[in-house]
GROMACS .gro file of C-alpha atoms in nm:
model
  420
    1MET     CA    1   5.270  -3.521   1.170
    2SER     CA    2   5.572  -3.566   1.405
    3THR     CA    3   5.909  -3.403   1.345
    4PRO     CA    4   6.189  -3.654   1.273
    5PRO     CA    5   6.473  -3.656   1.528
    6LEU     CA    6   6.776  -3.450   1.450
    7GLU     CA    7   7.008  -3.714   1.598
    8GLU     CA    8   6.996  -4.084   1.649
    9PRO     CA    9   6.832  -4.187   1.981
   10VAL     CA   10   7.031  -4.373   2.248
   11VAL     CA   11   6.938  -4.740   2.258
   12ARG     CA   12   6.966  -4.895   2.603
   13GLY     CA   13   7.202  -5.192   2.624
   14SER     CA   14   7.382  -5.086   2.313
   15SER     CA   15   7.757  -5.063   2.316
   16ARG     CA   16   7.753  -4.812   2.036
   17PRO     CA   17   7.880  -4.477   2.164
   18ARG     CA   18   7.639  -4.175   2.158
   19PRO     CA   19   7.729  -3.951   1.866
   20ARG     CA   20   7.860  -3.604   1.941
   21THR     CA   21   7.623  -3.322   1.852
   22HIS     CA   22   7.749  -3.078   1.590
   23PRO     CA   23   7.711  -2.707   1.683
   24ARG     CA   24   7.522  -2.635   1.360
   25ARG     CA   25   7.283  -2.922   1.426
   26ALA     CA   26   7.221  -2.788   1.776
   27THR     CA   27   7.121  -2.456   1.627
   28VAL     CA   28   6.882  -2.629   1.388
   29ARG     CA   29   6.733  -2.827   1.676
   30ALA     CA   30   6.678  -2.511   1.877
   31ALA     CA   31   6.512  -2.334   1.586
   32ALA     CA   32   6.282  -2.628   1.524
   33ALA     CA   33   6.186  -2.644   1.889
   34LEU     CA   34   6.109  -2.272   1.886
   35LEU     CA   35   5.885  -2.313   1.578
   36LEU     CA   36   5.699  -2.600   1.743
   37CYS     CA   37   5.647  -2.390   2.053
   38GLN     CA   38   5.515  -2.095   1.850
   39ALA     CA   39   5.282  -2.326   1.655
   40ALA     CA   40   5.144  -2.463   1.980
   41VAL     CA   41   5.081  -2.111   2.109
   42VAL     CA   42   4.905  -2.006   1.788
   43SER     CA   43   4.700  -2.326   1.793
   44CYS     CA   44   4.586  -2.263   2.147
   45ALA     CA   45   4.517  -1.898   2.082
   46SER     CA   46   4.305  -1.979   1.777
   47SER     CA   47   4.083  -2.217   1.969
   48GLY     CA   48   3.792  -2.067   2.160
   49GLU     CA   49   3.806  -2.371   2.385
   50HIS     CA   50   4.137  -2.267   2.537
   51ARG     CA   51   4.133  -1.887   2.487
   52PRO     CA   52   4.014  -1.696   2.793
   53GLY     CA   53   3.682  -1.536   2.705
   54GLY     CA   54   3.639  -1.751   2.392
   55GLU     CA   55   3.307  -1.883   2.509
   56LYS     CA   56   3.193  -1.526   2.583
   57SER     CA   57   3.290  -1.417   2.228
   58ALA     CA   58   3.090  -1.701   2.073
   59SER     CA   59   2.798  -1.608   2.294
   60ALA     CA   60   2.825  -1.243   2.189
   61GLN     CA   61   2.824  -1.344   1.823
   62ALA     CA   62   2.517  -1.559   1.876
   63SER     CA   63   2.344  -1.268   2.053
   64ALA     CA   64   2.430  -1.036   1.766
   65ARG     CA   65   2.283  -1.282   1.517
   66GLU     CA   66   1.967  -1.314   1.725
   67ALA     CA   67   1.938  -0.935   1.754
   68SER     CA   68   1.982  -0.896   1.376
   69ALA     CA   69   1.718  -1.163   1.308
   70ALA     CA   70   1.482  -0.996   1.556
   71ALA     CA   71   1.537  -0.657   1.391
   72LYS     CA   72   1.461  -0.801   1.048
   73LYS     CA   73   1.150  -0.973   1.182
   74ALA     CA   74   1.032  -0.649   1.340
   75ALA     CA   75   1.098  -0.458   1.017
   76ARG     CA   76   0.898  -0.712   0.819
   77ALA     CA   77   0.615  -0.687   1.070
   78ARG     CA   78   0.593  -0.314   0.998
   79LEU     CA   79   0.558  -0.371   0.622
   80LEU     CA   80   0.228  -0.341   0.444
   81PRO     CA   81   0.093  -0.702   0.456
   82GLY     CA   82   0.173  -0.889   0.137
   83MET     CA   83   0.447  -0.649   0.033
   84PRO     CA   84   0.781  -0.805  -0.070
   85PRO     CA   85   1.045  -0.698   0.185
   86PRO     CA   86   1.325  -0.472   0.055
   87LEU     CA   87   1.636  -0.654  -0.063
   88ASP     CA   88   1.841  -0.405   0.136
   89PRO     CA   89   1.680  -0.198   0.416
   90HIS     CA   90   1.935   0.074   0.349
   91ASP     CA   91   1.867   0.096  -0.026
   92LEU     CA   92   1.515   0.085  -0.166
   93TYR     CA   93   1.654   0.054  -0.519
   94ALA     CA   94   1.888  -0.240  -0.452
   95ALA     CA   95   1.682  -0.455  -0.692
   96ASP     CA   96   1.736  -0.206  -0.976
   97ARG     CA   97   2.102  -0.275  -1.049
   98PRO     CA   98   2.221  -0.284  -1.413
   99GLY     CA   99   2.086  -0.577  -1.609
  100LYS     CA  100   1.920  -0.733  -1.303
  101LEU     CA  101   1.603  -0.825  -1.488
  102SER     CA  102   1.323  -1.028  -1.334
  103PRO     CA  103   1.266  -1.373  -1.491
  104ALA     CA  104   0.924  -1.236  -1.591
  105VAL     CA  105   1.081  -0.986  -1.835
  106LYS     CA  106   1.427  -1.118  -1.920
  107ASP     CA  107   1.322  -1.222  -2.272
  108PHE     CA  108   1.130  -0.904  -2.356
  109PRO     CA  109   1.274  -0.696  -2.643
  110SER     CA  110   1.423  -0.367  -2.528
  111ARG     CA  111   1.202  -0.077  -2.635
  112VAL     CA  112   1.110   0.281  -2.544
  113TYR     CA  113   0.734   0.348  -2.545
  114VAL     CA  114   0.641   0.714  -2.599
  115PRO     CA  115   0.282   0.838  -2.547
  116ASN     CA  116   0.208   1.136  -2.776
  117THR     CA  117  -0.065   1.344  -2.612
  118LEU     CA  118  -0.144   1.549  -2.923
  119SER     CA  119  -0.127   1.264  -3.174
  120ASP     CA  120  -0.317   0.997  -2.973
  121THR     CA  121  -0.041   0.748  -3.051
  122VAL     CA  122   0.245   0.562  -2.888
  123SER     CA  123   0.580   0.573  -3.070
  124VAL     CA  124   0.791   0.261  -3.015
  125ILE     CA  125   1.167   0.319  -3.031
  126ASP     CA  126   1.441   0.060  -3.080
  127PRO     CA  127   1.704   0.193  -2.833
  128GLU     CA  128   1.993   0.029  -3.017
  129LYS     CA  129   1.904   0.189  -3.350
  130PHE     CA  130   1.774   0.516  -3.200
  131LYS     CA  131   1.483   0.484  -3.437
  132VAL     CA  132   1.101   0.465  -3.422
  133VAL     CA  133   1.010   0.114  -3.539
  134ARG     CA  134   0.636   0.125  -3.480
  135THR     CA  135   0.346   0.363  -3.412
  136ILE     CA  136   0.043   0.241  -3.216
  137ARG     CA  137  -0.294   0.415  -3.233
  138VAL     CA  138  -0.447   0.447  -2.883
  139GLY     CA  139  -0.718   0.650  -2.706
  140ARG     CA  140  -0.747   1.025  -2.675
  141GLN     CA  141  -0.462   1.212  -2.502
  142PRO     CA  142  -0.233   0.933  -2.375
  143GLN     CA  143  -0.035   1.074  -2.082
  144HIS     CA  144   0.183   0.792  -1.945
  145VAL     CA  145   0.289   0.436  -2.029
  146VAL     CA  146   0.285   0.244  -1.700
  147PRO     CA  147   0.433  -0.102  -1.623
  148SER     CA  148   0.196  -0.321  -1.419
  149TRP     CA  149   0.290  -0.444  -1.071
  150ASP     CA  150   0.366  -0.794  -1.204
  151LEU     CA  151   0.573  -0.645  -1.490
  152ARG     CA  152   0.379  -0.832  -1.760
  153THR     CA  153   0.164  -0.551  -1.902
  154LEU     CA  154   0.216  -0.192  -2.012
  155TRP     CA  155  -0.088   0.030  -1.954
  156VAL     CA  156  -0.131   0.337  -2.175
  157ASN     CA  157  -0.322   0.606  -1.980
  158ASN     CA  158  -0.570   0.760  -2.225
  159ASP     CA  159  -0.672   1.055  -2.009
  160LEU     CA  160  -0.943   1.217  -2.222
  161GLY     CA  161  -1.029   0.884  -2.382
  162ASN     CA  162  -1.127   0.749  -2.037
  163SER     CA  163  -0.953   0.419  -2.101
  164LEU     CA  164  -0.639   0.214  -2.048
  165THR     CA  165  -0.484   0.041  -2.349
  166PRO     CA  166  -0.288  -0.275  -2.257
  167ILE     CA  167   0.029  -0.363  -2.449
  168ASN     CA  168   0.202  -0.699  -2.414
  169PRO     CA  169   0.573  -0.607  -2.398
  170ALA     CA  170   0.675  -0.963  -2.482
  171ASN     CA  171   0.536  -0.949  -2.836
  172GLY     CA  172   0.399  -0.595  -2.880
  173ARG     CA  173   0.038  -0.706  -2.910
  174VAL     CA  174  -0.221  -0.442  -2.822
  175GLY     CA  175  -0.519  -0.556  -2.619
  176ARG     CA  176  -0.874  -0.427  -2.596
  177PRO     CA  177  -0.899  -0.094  -2.407
  178VAL     CA  178  -1.040  -0.107  -2.054
  179ASP     CA  179  -1.290   0.158  -1.947
  180VAL     CA  180  -1.131   0.371  -1.674
  181HIS     CA  181  -1.246   0.727  -1.614
  182ASP     CA  182  -0.992   1.011  -1.612
  183PRO     CA  183  -0.671   0.805  -1.590
  184TYR     CA  184  -0.415   1.085  -1.589
  185ASN     CA  185  -0.162   0.863  -1.412
  186LEU     CA  186  -0.148   0.517  -1.261
  187TYR     CA  187   0.026   0.359  -0.959
  188PHE     CA  188   0.019   0.022  -0.782
  189THR     CA  189   0.019  -0.049  -0.409
  190PRO     CA  190   0.335  -0.235  -0.296
  191ASP     CA  191   0.137  -0.550  -0.214
  192GLY     CA  192   0.023  -0.574  -0.576
  193LYS     CA  193  -0.348  -0.574  -0.486
  194TYR     CA  194  -0.461  -0.238  -0.615
  195ALA     CA  195  -0.405   0.005  -0.898
  196VAL     CA  196  -0.438   0.368  -0.789
  197VAL     CA  197  -0.571   0.595  -1.063
  198MET     CA  198  -0.475   0.961  -1.034
  199ALA     CA  199  -0.808   1.102  -1.152
  200SER     CA  200  -0.694   1.461  -1.186
  201LYS     CA  201  -1.011   1.626  -1.317
  202ASP     CA  202  -1.239   1.405  -1.106
  203ARG     CA  203  -1.042   1.509  -0.795
  204ALA     CA  204  -1.013   1.153  -0.670
  205LEU     CA  205  -0.773   0.870  -0.595
  206VAL     CA  206  -0.945   0.564  -0.733
  207PHE     CA  207  -0.837   0.226  -0.593
  208ARG     CA  208  -0.906  -0.050  -0.848
  209ASP     CA  209  -0.832  -0.419  -0.865
  210ALA     CA  210  -0.479  -0.441  -1.008
  211HIS     CA  211  -0.583  -0.696  -1.273
  212SER     CA  212  -0.947  -0.640  -1.364
  213MET     CA  213  -0.935  -0.263  -1.301
  214LYS     CA  214  -1.274  -0.277  -1.130
  215VAL     CA  215  -1.333   0.002  -0.878
  216VAL     CA  216  -1.277  -0.097  -0.514
  217ARG     CA  217  -1.294   0.248  -0.358
  218SER     CA  218  -1.289   0.606  -0.483
  219VAL     CA  219  -1.130   0.852  -0.240
  220PRO     CA  220  -1.235   1.215  -0.297
  221VAL     CA  221  -0.965   1.478  -0.246
  222ASP     CA  222  -1.007   1.850  -0.181
  223CYS     CA  223  -0.704   1.955  -0.381
  224TYR     CA  224  -0.670   2.010  -0.758
  225GLY     CA  225  -0.463   1.813  -1.005
  226VAL     CA  226  -0.350   1.492  -0.831
  227ASN     CA  227  -0.079   1.359  -1.059
  228HIS     CA  228   0.235   1.194  -0.914
  229ALA     CA  229   0.327   0.986  -0.609
  230ASP     CA  230   0.574   0.755  -0.439
  231PHE     CA  231   0.552   0.505  -0.152
  232SER     CA  232   0.722   0.486   0.188
  233PRO     CA  233   0.979   0.209   0.253
  234ASP     CA  234   0.725   0.003   0.447
  235GLY     CA  235   0.447   0.071   0.194
  236ARG     CA  236   0.220   0.200   0.469
  237TYR     CA  237   0.171   0.541   0.311
  238PHE     CA  238   0.231   0.735  -0.008
  239ILE     CA  239   0.271   1.104  -0.086
  240VAL     CA  240   0.078   1.263  -0.373
  241SER     CA  241   0.139   1.595  -0.548
  242CYS     CA  242  -0.154   1.824  -0.640
  243GLU     CA  243  -0.034   2.023  -0.939
  244PHE     CA  244  -0.300   2.294  -0.967
  245SER     CA  245  -0.347   2.383  -0.600
  246GLY     CA  246   0.017   2.358  -0.491
  247GLU     CA  247  -0.047   2.097  -0.223
  248LEU     CA  248   0.079   1.759  -0.104
  249LEU     CA  249  -0.129   1.472   0.034
  250LYS     CA  250  -0.024   1.190   0.264
  251VAL     CA  251  -0.236   0.877   0.210
  252ASP     CA  252  -0.268   0.568   0.430
  253THR     CA  253  -0.231   0.276   0.188
  254ALA     CA  254  -0.421   0.009   0.383
  255LYS     CA  255  -0.703   0.239   0.497
  256LYS     CA  256  -0.724   0.407   0.156
  257LYS     CA  257  -0.759   0.739   0.330
  258VAL     CA  258  -0.597   1.084   0.314
  259VAL     CA  259  -0.442   1.137   0.657
  260ALA     CA  260  -0.259   1.468   0.608
  261LYS     CA  261  -0.234   1.761   0.372
  262GLN     CA  262  -0.012   2.065   0.339
  263ARG     CA  263   0.019   2.361   0.106
  264LEU     CA  264   0.364   2.432  -0.035
  265PRO     CA  265   0.509   2.761   0.097
  266ILE     CA  266   0.528   2.953  -0.230
  267ALA     CA  267   0.260   3.132  -0.430
  268GLY     CA  268   0.150   2.942  -0.740
  269ALA     CA  269   0.348   2.626  -0.662
  270MET     CA  270   0.303   2.345  -0.916
  271PRO     CA  271   0.439   2.017  -0.770
  272GLN     CA  272   0.513   1.740  -1.019
  273ASP     CA  273   0.711   1.417  -0.984
  274VAL     CA  274   0.770   1.265  -0.639
  275LYS     CA  275   1.066   1.044  -0.544
  276ILE     CA  276   1.198   0.896  -0.220
  277SER     CA  277   1.572   0.865  -0.147
  278PRO     CA  278   1.738   0.521  -0.144
  279ASN     CA  279   1.766   0.520   0.237
  280GLY     CA  280   1.395   0.602   0.267
  281ARG     CA  281   1.446   0.908   0.484
  282THR     CA  282   1.411   1.196   0.240
  283TRP     CA  283   1.143   1.283  -0.015
  284TYR     CA  284   1.192   1.501  -0.320
  285VAL     CA  285   0.909   1.677  -0.503
  286ALA     CA  286   0.973   1.857  -0.833
  287ASP     CA  287   0.804   2.196  -0.877
  288MET     CA  288   0.772   2.369  -1.217
  289VAL     CA  289   0.698   2.713  -1.070
  290ALA     CA  290   0.939   2.701  -0.776
  291ASN     CA  291   1.207   2.583  -1.023
  292GLY     CA  292   1.348   2.325  -0.790
  293LEU     CA  293   1.291   2.039  -0.548
  294TRP     CA  294   1.094   2.043  -0.226
  295VAL     CA  295   1.286   1.836   0.027
  296LEU     CA  296   1.095   1.691   0.322
  297ASN     CA  297   1.065   1.414   0.579
  298GLY     CA  298   0.773   1.195   0.480
  299ASP     CA  299   0.722   1.040   0.823
  300THR     CA  300   0.675   1.372   1.003
  301PHE     CA  301   0.533   1.541   0.690
  302GLY     CA  302   0.674   1.870   0.818
  303LYS     CA  303   0.744   2.192   0.632
  304PRO     CA  304   0.970   2.129   0.330
  305ARG     CA  305   1.270   2.331   0.217
  306LEU     CA  306   1.338   2.432  -0.143
  307LEU     CA  307   1.647   2.328  -0.338
  308PRO     CA  308   1.669   2.530  -0.664
  309THR     CA  309   1.763   2.316  -0.965
  310GLY     CA  310   1.648   2.486  -1.286
  311LYS     CA  311   1.352   2.638  -1.466
  312GLY     CA  312   1.048   2.415  -1.497
  313THR     CA  313   1.165   2.127  -1.276
  314HIS     CA  314   0.958   1.824  -1.369
  315GLY     CA  315   1.081   1.460  -1.372
  316LEU     CA  316   1.294   1.264  -1.119
  317TYR     CA  317   1.493   0.946  -1.192
  318VAL     CA  318   1.732   0.738  -0.977
  319SER     CA  319   2.064   0.614  -1.118
  320ARG     CA  320   2.129   0.240  -1.133
  321ASP     CA  321   2.389   0.262  -0.852
  322SER     CA  322   2.148   0.453  -0.623
  323ARG     CA  323   2.396   0.738  -0.594
  324SER     CA  324   2.237   1.008  -0.808
  325LEU     CA  325   1.902   1.165  -0.889
  326TYR     CA  326   1.849   1.294  -1.244
  327ILE     CA  327   1.623   1.601  -1.253
  328SER     CA  328   1.469   1.727  -1.576
  329ASN     CA  329   1.428   2.103  -1.601
  330ARG     CA  330   1.170   2.131  -1.877
  331GLY     CA  331   1.170   2.509  -1.897
  332GLU     CA  332   1.539   2.551  -1.979
  333GLY     CA  333   1.647   2.231  -2.155
  334THR     CA  334   1.874   2.102  -1.879
  335ILE     CA  335   1.914   1.803  -1.649
  336SER     CA  336   2.047   1.858  -1.297
  337VAL     CA  337   2.226   1.579  -1.107
  338LEU     CA  338   2.189   1.548  -0.730
  339SER     CA  339   2.409   1.339  -0.501
  340PHE     CA  340   2.198   1.139  -0.255
  341ARG     CA  341   2.496   1.120  -0.018
  342THR     CA  342   2.538   1.496   0.018
  343GLY     CA  343   2.194   1.616  -0.086
  344LYS     CA  344   2.360   1.870  -0.315
  345LEU     CA  345   2.369   1.928  -0.690
  346VAL     CA  346   2.688   1.799  -0.848
  347ASP     CA  347   2.630   1.860  -1.220
  348ARG     CA  348   2.405   2.014  -1.484
  349TRP     CA  349   2.373   1.888  -1.840
  350ARG     CA  350   2.244   2.119  -2.112
  351LEU     CA  351   2.081   1.987  -2.429
  352PRO     CA  352   2.259   2.135  -2.731
  353GLY     CA  353   2.019   2.357  -2.922
  354GLY     CA  354   1.773   2.351  -2.631
  355GLY     CA  355   1.473   2.129  -2.569
  356SER     CA  356   1.199   2.048  -2.320
  357PRO     CA  357   1.308   1.739  -2.120
  358ASP     CA  358   1.010   1.597  -1.938
  359MET     CA  359   0.932   1.241  -1.825
  360GLY     CA  360   1.117   0.915  -1.893
  361GLY     CA  361   1.346   0.655  -1.741
  362VAL     CA  362   1.693   0.502  -1.724
  363SER     CA  363   1.811   0.221  -1.953
  364SER     CA  364   1.853  -0.128  -1.812
  365ASP     CA  365   2.232  -0.095  -1.807
  366GLY     CA  366   2.214   0.254  -1.657
  367LYS     CA  367   2.412   0.417  -1.937
  368LEU     CA  368   2.133   0.623  -2.095
  369LEU     CA  369   1.867   0.855  -1.957
  370TRP     CA  370   1.565   0.866  -2.188
  371LEU     CA  371   1.340   1.175  -2.170
  372SER     CA  372   1.051   1.302  -2.380
  373GLY     CA  373   1.074   1.652  -2.530
  374ARG     CA  374   0.724   1.769  -2.442
  375TYR     CA  375   0.710   2.082  -2.656
  376ASN     CA  376   0.946   1.969  -2.933
  377GLY     CA  377   0.794   1.644  -3.058
  378GLU     CA  378   1.112   1.450  -2.988
  379VAL     CA  379   1.285   1.213  -2.747
  380TYR     CA  380   1.634   1.256  -2.598
  381ALA     CA  381   1.885   0.982  -2.520
  382ILE     CA  382   2.143   1.123  -2.277
  383ASP     CA  383   2.469   0.957  -2.173
  384THR     CA  384   2.464   0.930  -1.791
  385ARG     CA  385   2.844   0.921  -1.772
  386ASN     CA  386   2.899   1.270  -1.911
  387GLY     CA  387   2.559   1.421  -1.993
  388ARG     CA  388   2.618   1.422  -2.368
  389LEU     CA  389   2.321   1.394  -2.601
  390ARG     CA  390   2.348   1.062  -2.785
  391ALA     CA  391   2.033   1.096  -2.995
  392ARG     CA  392   1.740   1.325  -3.068
  393ILE     CA  393   1.455   1.118  -3.215
  394PRO     CA  394   1.142   1.270  -3.379
  395VAL     CA  395   0.811   1.129  -3.248
  396GLY     CA  396   0.448   1.243  -3.239
  397GLY     CA  397   0.307   1.565  -3.094
  398GLY     CA  398   0.329   1.636  -2.722
  399PRO     CA  399   0.532   1.335  -2.606
  400HIS     CA  400   0.496   1.287  -2.231
  401GLY     CA  401   0.545   0.996  -1.984
  402LEU     CA  402   0.760   0.754  -2.181
  403ALA     CA  403   0.854   0.413  -2.042
  404VAL     CA  404   1.189   0.243  -2.100
  405TYR     CA  405   1.118  -0.130  -2.091
  406PRO     CA  406   1.212  -0.372  -1.958
  407GLN     CA  407   1.399  -0.237  -1.657
  408PRO     CA  408   1.555  -0.413  -1.357
  409GLY     CA  409   1.340  -0.471  -1.049
  410ARG     CA  410   1.110  -0.727  -0.885
  411TYR     CA  411   0.785  -0.530  -0.916
  412SER     CA  412   0.650  -0.196  -1.038
  413LEU     CA  413   0.486   0.078  -0.833
  414GLY     CA  414   0.365   0.244  -1.152
  415HIS     CA  415   0.416   0.581  -1.325
  416THR     CA  416   0.680   0.546  -1.601
  417GLY     CA  417   0.855   0.278  -1.397
  418ILE     CA  418   0.923   0.291  -1.023
  419PHE     CA  419   1.081  -0.047  -0.957
  420ARG     CA  420   1.180  -0.214  -0.631
   0.00000   0.00000   0.00000
């Protein structure tokens, strides 16, 4: 749009005299001219076509985009085939944000499923009422309630009953038990193909079809008490704790083979839960005898260092914002809080009147940490904002690996709910 003239133009052949310019109008004309000049400069400067080096900048941006795409392609190539790529390569738990439920589970009622090892039952808690609303009879000595890889089934691990009891979390229906020998704990490979049974007494890692539970391969181990695990960011390997021999195993996922083993550097070590940090660089292993966490690099599988946390360190749970790790200290009735950013403990919550916090999970909104009280026949609901006990709910005898369900995430790696 052109700027209207500040004075009338001179018309050739006209006898009308040229009007005299007023000083104030001259000032206005000068200011307008200056603004037009500045606008022209800005316009030229903002155009890569006229700015020196503009073409080079566009080329650099294109190169950066190509490099980023190449890096992502290379990262995907390193993944276990068939494994969903991480939403964020810098945060393995990016899919676990508050309320970010998969379409597969978004209509499931919110419940807490508690396996009672001494009662051979599963107590079902309504988390809004803090009340047991149902008790399900299952097989002998149920240890953990495990969400399937596709999120549609909850598997109750009946260890001494040598079976898995399926529960449909959409309607609570209990299916026919599946014969599975010595299912102390259960995991799923990141590609969703196999269930991995932690056959503790059988001293084996048993790879089974993730749906039919038929045996594909049984991998003997020369340690005692395989029980907990977690997977590397690329899904290529997982680390397993051996509770009764104080050892750790490194297992190649695709080859279904133990590729490394180490003994923890303390007499009588009893490693429990295993958890990897959000950035995928650091592994944490709870130890009930060492009373703390073993911290190690999973890729190099070198000698770990011990971080003391509390007596009877047992379960490990990641906060919904991926900033904190909740650590249950079963032997002293406390929960330690570790900062992933600093690698240091930042808080300790003590259960009033004591207790035996064991295994559990975090609520969908991230506001409550649910833990079983293994030796007290109860379940604890703990406020993650301040560590206060919100509820203490009586259940059956020997409650162990409870599952809070549903939880955010695209798929489950097993245990009481490792979602990515």
